[in-house]
Short mmCIF file of C-alpha atoms in Angstrom, two decimals:
data_model
loop_
_atom_site.label_atom_id
_atom_site.label_comp_id
_atom_site.label_asym_id
_atom_site.label_seq_id
_atom_site.Cartn_x
_atom_site.Cartn_y
_atom_site.Cartn_z
CA MET A 1 4.38 -5.35 4.57
CA ARG A 2 3.68 -8.91 5.66
CA PHE A 3 6.16 -11.63 6.64
CA VAL A 4 5.54 -15.24 5.66
CA ASP A 5 7.61 -17.96 7.32
CA LEU A 6 7.92 -21.01 5.06
CA ASP A 7 7.85 -23.63 7.84
CA LEU A 8 10.76 -22.08 9.75
CA GLY A 9 11.67 -24.37 12.61
CA GLY A 10 10.03 -27.26 10.79
CA SER A 11 11.14 -28.77 7.50
CA LEU A 12 13.90 -27.45 5.27
CA GLN A 13 12.65 -26.20 1.91
CA ALA A 14 13.93 -27.25 -1.52
CA TYR A 15 15.12 -24.29 -3.56
CA GLU A 16 13.26 -24.74 -6.85
CA PRO A 17 9.70 -24.98 -5.45
CA THR A 18 10.45 -21.94 -3.29
CA TRP A 19 11.71 -20.06 -6.34
CA ALA A 20 8.46 -20.92 -8.14
CA HIS A 21 6.52 -19.62 -5.11
CA GLN A 22 8.58 -16.42 -5.24
CA ARG A 23 7.64 -15.90 -8.88
CA ALA A 24 3.94 -16.44 -8.12
CA VAL A 25 3.99 -13.92 -5.27
CA HIS A 26 5.98 -11.49 -7.42
CA SER A 27 3.32 -11.63 -10.15
CA ALA A 28 0.57 -11.06 -7.59
CA VAL A 29 2.34 -8.05 -6.05
CA ALA A 30 3.16 -6.60 -9.48
CA ASP A 31 -0.49 -7.00 -10.55
CA GLY A 32 -1.74 -5.29 -7.39
CA LEU A 33 -3.39 -8.47 -6.12
CA GLU A 34 -1.14 -8.95 -3.09
CA THR A 35 0.53 -6.69 -0.56
CA ASP A 36 4.31 -6.35 -0.13
CA THR A 37 5.58 -9.70 1.17
CA VAL A 38 8.79 -11.03 2.71
CA LEU A 39 9.31 -14.79 2.53
CA LEU A 40 11.61 -16.23 5.22
CA VAL A 41 12.99 -19.71 4.68
CA GLU A 42 15.71 -22.20 5.60
CA HIS A 43 16.71 -24.25 2.56
CA LEU A 44 17.97 -27.72 1.92
CA SER A 45 21.63 -27.55 0.89
CA VAL A 46 21.97 -26.04 -2.60
CA TYR A 47 24.31 -23.90 -4.68
CA THR A 48 22.77 -21.09 -6.76
CA ALA A 49 24.56 -19.03 -9.38
CA GLY A 50 23.63 -15.46 -10.29
CA ARG A 51 24.09 -13.92 -13.71
CA ARG A 52 27.67 -12.78 -13.08
CA THR A 53 29.01 -16.18 -11.98
CA ALA A 54 32.31 -17.11 -13.63
CA ARG A 55 33.16 -20.66 -14.64
CA THR A 56 36.02 -20.65 -12.14
CA ASP A 57 33.62 -19.83 -9.29
CA ARG A 58 31.77 -23.12 -9.67
CA PRO A 59 32.51 -26.46 -7.96
CA THR A 60 35.14 -28.51 -9.76
CA ASP A 61 33.55 -31.86 -8.87
CA ALA A 62 30.31 -31.61 -10.89
CA THR A 63 28.24 -30.69 -7.84
CA PRO A 64 24.84 -29.50 -9.17
CA VAL A 65 24.31 -25.74 -9.33
CA ILE A 66 20.99 -23.98 -10.01
CA ASP A 67 21.36 -20.96 -12.31
CA VAL A 68 19.02 -18.15 -11.29
CA ASP A 69 18.04 -14.70 -12.56
CA ARG A 70 19.37 -12.58 -9.69
CA GLY A 71 22.42 -10.37 -9.63
CA GLY A 72 25.68 -11.47 -8.08
CA ARG A 73 27.61 -14.70 -8.43
CA ILE A 74 27.56 -18.14 -6.84
CA THR A 75 26.59 -18.83 -3.24
CA TRP A 76 25.33 -21.61 -0.98
CA HIS A 77 22.04 -21.95 0.87
CA GLY A 78 21.32 -24.56 3.48
CA PRO A 79 20.62 -25.50 7.10
CA GLY A 80 21.53 -22.83 9.64
CA GLN A 81 21.17 -19.98 7.15
CA LEU A 82 18.19 -17.62 7.19
CA VAL A 83 17.19 -16.62 3.66
CA GLY A 84 14.86 -13.69 3.07
CA TYR A 85 13.03 -12.90 -0.14
CA PRO A 86 11.47 -9.41 0.04
CA ILE A 87 8.90 -9.13 -2.76
CA VAL A 88 8.00 -5.46 -2.52
CA ARG A 89 7.02 -2.62 -4.85
CA LEU A 90 9.64 0.12 -4.79
CA ALA A 91 8.63 3.75 -5.05
CA GLU A 92 9.41 5.63 -8.27
CA PRO A 93 12.05 6.38 -9.38
CA VAL A 94 13.24 2.86 -8.57
CA ASP A 95 16.61 2.96 -6.78
CA VAL A 96 18.09 -0.54 -6.88
CA VAL A 97 21.36 0.50 -5.25
CA GLY A 98 19.46 2.25 -2.48
CA TYR A 99 17.40 -0.89 -1.98
CA VAL A 100 20.51 -3.08 -1.66
CA ARG A 101 21.97 -0.60 0.82
CA ALA A 102 18.75 -0.75 2.84
CA LEU A 103 18.96 -4.55 3.00
CA GLU A 104 22.57 -4.27 4.14
CA GLN A 105 21.64 -1.72 6.81
CA ALA A 106 18.85 -3.93 8.13
CA LEU A 107 21.27 -6.84 8.55
CA ILE A 108 23.97 -4.62 10.04
CA ASP A 109 21.38 -3.53 12.61
CA VAL A 110 20.46 -7.18 13.25
CA CYS A 111 24.12 -7.84 14.05
CA ALA A 112 24.21 -4.78 16.31
CA GLY A 113 21.18 -6.11 18.17
CA LEU A 114 23.27 -9.19 18.99
CA GLY A 115 26.25 -7.10 20.10
CA LEU A 116 28.27 -7.45 16.88
CA ALA A 117 29.83 -4.59 14.91
CA ALA A 118 29.32 -5.48 11.25
CA GLY A 119 29.54 -3.16 8.27
CA ARG A 120 30.20 -2.80 4.56
CA VAL A 121 33.26 -3.29 2.38
CA GLU A 122 33.82 -0.73 -0.37
CA GLY A 123 33.01 -2.16 -3.78
CA ARG A 124 31.43 -5.35 -2.40
CA SER A 125 27.82 -6.00 -1.52
CA GLY A 126 26.69 -7.81 1.58
CA VAL A 127 27.45 -7.50 5.29
CA TRP A 128 30.96 -7.98 6.59
CA PHE A 129 33.17 -8.13 9.64
CA ALA A 130 36.43 -6.25 9.29
CA ALA A 131 39.78 -8.02 9.21
CA ASP A 132 41.28 -8.58 12.64
CA PRO A 133 44.16 -6.32 13.69
CA GLY A 134 47.40 -8.03 12.79
CA GLY A 135 45.73 -10.01 10.03
CA ARG A 136 44.79 -13.03 12.15
CA ARG A 137 41.51 -13.28 10.24
CA PRO A 138 40.66 -11.57 6.93
CA ALA A 139 37.52 -9.57 6.25
CA ARG A 140 34.67 -12.07 6.26
CA LYS A 141 31.13 -12.03 4.97
CA VAL A 142 28.20 -12.94 7.20
CA ALA A 143 25.38 -12.08 4.77
CA ALA A 144 25.15 -12.22 0.98
CA ILE A 145 22.74 -10.14 -1.09
CA GLY A 146 21.56 -10.70 -4.65
CA VAL A 147 18.41 -9.14 -6.06
CA ARG A 148 16.32 -8.65 -9.17
CA VAL A 149 13.74 -5.95 -9.87
CA ALA A 150 11.04 -6.47 -12.51
CA ARG A 151 7.94 -4.30 -13.04
CA GLY A 152 9.11 -2.23 -10.09
CA VAL A 153 8.88 -5.21 -7.72
CA THR A 154 11.84 -6.94 -6.08
CA MET A 155 12.78 -10.63 -6.02
CA HIS A 156 15.48 -12.77 -4.41
CA GLY A 157 17.14 -11.03 -1.45
CA PHE A 158 19.58 -11.97 1.31
CA ALA A 159 21.17 -14.97 3.00
CA LEU A 160 22.28 -14.50 6.62
CA ASN A 161 24.65 -17.11 8.05
CA VAL A 162 23.32 -17.84 11.52
CA CYS A 163 24.68 -21.27 12.46
CA PRO A 164 25.51 -23.18 9.24
CA ASP A 165 28.28 -25.66 8.52
CA LEU A 166 30.64 -23.24 6.78
CA THR A 167 32.55 -26.02 5.03
CA ALA A 168 29.79 -25.90 2.39
CA PHE A 169 31.48 -22.76 1.07
CA ASP A 170 34.80 -24.56 0.56
CA ARG A 171 33.69 -26.07 -2.76
CA ILE A 172 33.02 -22.71 -4.45
CA VAL A 173 34.42 -19.19 -4.65
CA PRO A 174 31.63 -17.53 -2.62
CA CYS A 175 30.21 -14.54 -4.48
CA GLY A 176 33.30 -14.69 -6.68
CA ILE A 177 35.51 -13.34 -3.87
CA ALA A 178 38.68 -15.36 -3.34
CA ASP A 179 40.55 -13.02 -0.98
CA ALA A 180 38.08 -12.92 1.93
CA GLY A 181 36.38 -15.32 4.30
CA VAL A 182 32.88 -16.45 5.21
CA THR A 183 31.58 -16.47 8.77
CA SER A 184 28.40 -16.82 10.82
CA LEU A 185 26.75 -15.12 13.76
CA SER A 186 27.52 -18.14 15.93
CA VAL A 187 31.22 -18.06 15.03
CA GLU A 188 31.51 -14.33 15.70
CA LEU A 189 29.66 -14.54 19.02
CA GLY A 190 31.44 -17.68 20.16
CA ARG A 191 28.15 -19.31 21.07
CA GLU A 192 25.31 -21.05 19.29
CA VAL A 193 22.65 -18.77 17.83
CA SER A 194 19.50 -20.25 16.30
CA ILE A 195 17.32 -19.12 13.41
CA ALA A 196 14.50 -18.59 15.93
CA ASP A 197 16.74 -16.19 17.90
CA VAL A 198 17.31 -14.02 14.84
CA VAL A 199 13.92 -13.92 13.08
CA PRO A 200 12.30 -11.26 15.35
CA LEU A 201 15.28 -8.94 14.86
CA VAL A 202 15.20 -9.47 11.10
CA ARG A 203 11.50 -8.64 10.90
CA THR A 204 11.91 -5.46 12.93
CA GLN A 205 14.99 -4.17 11.13
CA LEU A 206 13.74 -5.01 7.64
CA SER A 207 10.48 -3.18 8.31
CA THR A 208 12.38 -0.11 9.49
CA ALA A 209 14.95 -0.10 6.68
CA LEU A 210 12.59 -0.78 3.78
CA ARG A 211 9.63 1.39 4.75
CA PRO A 212 11.04 4.65 3.25
CA LEU A 213 11.67 2.94 -0.12
CA LEU A 214 8.29 1.28 -0.62
CA ALA A 215 5.60 2.70 -2.88
CA ALA A 216 2.98 1.84 -0.27
CA GLY A 217 4.92 3.65 2.43
CA ARG A 218 5.32 6.82 0.38
CA ALA A 219 1.64 6.79 -0.60
CA ALA A 220 0.64 6.46 3.05
CA ARG A 221 2.91 9.34 4.06
CA ALA A 222 1.57 11.51 1.23
CA GLY A 223 -1.99 10.78 2.36
CA ALA A 224 -1.15 11.61 5.96
CA ASP A 225 0.55 14.86 4.93
CA ALA A 226 -2.47 15.85 2.83
CA ALA A 227 -4.84 15.10 5.70
CA GLN A 228 -2.70 17.17 8.04
CA ASP A 229 -2.65 20.08 5.57
CA ASN A 230 -6.44 19.91 5.21
CA ALA A 231 -6.91 19.89 8.97
CA ALA A 232 -4.63 22.89 9.33
CA ALA A 233 -6.54 24.75 6.62
CA ILE A 234 -9.89 24.03 8.26
CA SER A 235 -8.66 25.32 11.61
CA LEU A 236 -7.51 28.68 10.24
CA PRO A 237 -9.45 31.55 11.87
CA GLN A 238 -11.91 33.49 9.68
CA THR A 239 -10.94 37.07 8.89
#
C-alpha cells in the first residue's frame, strides 16, 4: 500500500479536483493497473454532504455544499484537518463495517500515540472523546468517517481534526448529530499540533489496521503459508 501526499505542507487543495483524482485512482486500482493507494490531503474550506444528509443538517444561509456519493451526512473539510482517502481493494467477502472499524481503530491508535484516550460511541461512526465527568463537556468527535465501496475497492475515507478553526462546524449539524460536540487534537492536548506532526503516525497506524483486510495482504499471506508448507514437506525425512 502506497501513500501519496497531495502537496501536504504546501498549498490547500480544492475538493472537486481531488474528488476527480480519487475517481481516477479508484478506476485504476479496480482495473488492476495501480496498487492500493492512500491519498492524504488538506483541503480548502468546503462542506460536503453524504447520501444520508437531511435538509435540516445543511447551512441555513445558502452556503454552497457539494453533494457526494459517500455514506454519512454533512461535514466540513478545511485548513488544519487531515483528510485521508484510502483507495484499496478489500478481500472477499467484502466487510464494509469491518473496514470502517479498522479506520476507526487506526485513528484511535493515532490519538493514543499522542497521549490521548479516544474511542467509539455506540451507534455512531467516527472517533470520539467521552463526555467529561460532571457533564462539563459532552462527547465530542475528533474524526469523521464516510466511505463508499465499488467493485470491491474503497473510496472517500476519514477527516481528522488536527488544528482547524472549529467554528466552521457551527453552520451545520455535523454528521447529523445535534447532541454532541466537535473537537481537535490541539484542543484536547492543550497545545498546537500540526498536520506534519500527525502524518507519520497516520501512515503507520493505517498500514497496521488495514493490512488484514486487503486482498493483496491476504494473497501475500496465503503465498507465504504455501511456501512454508512446501518447505516443510521437502524437509521431511525419507522412510
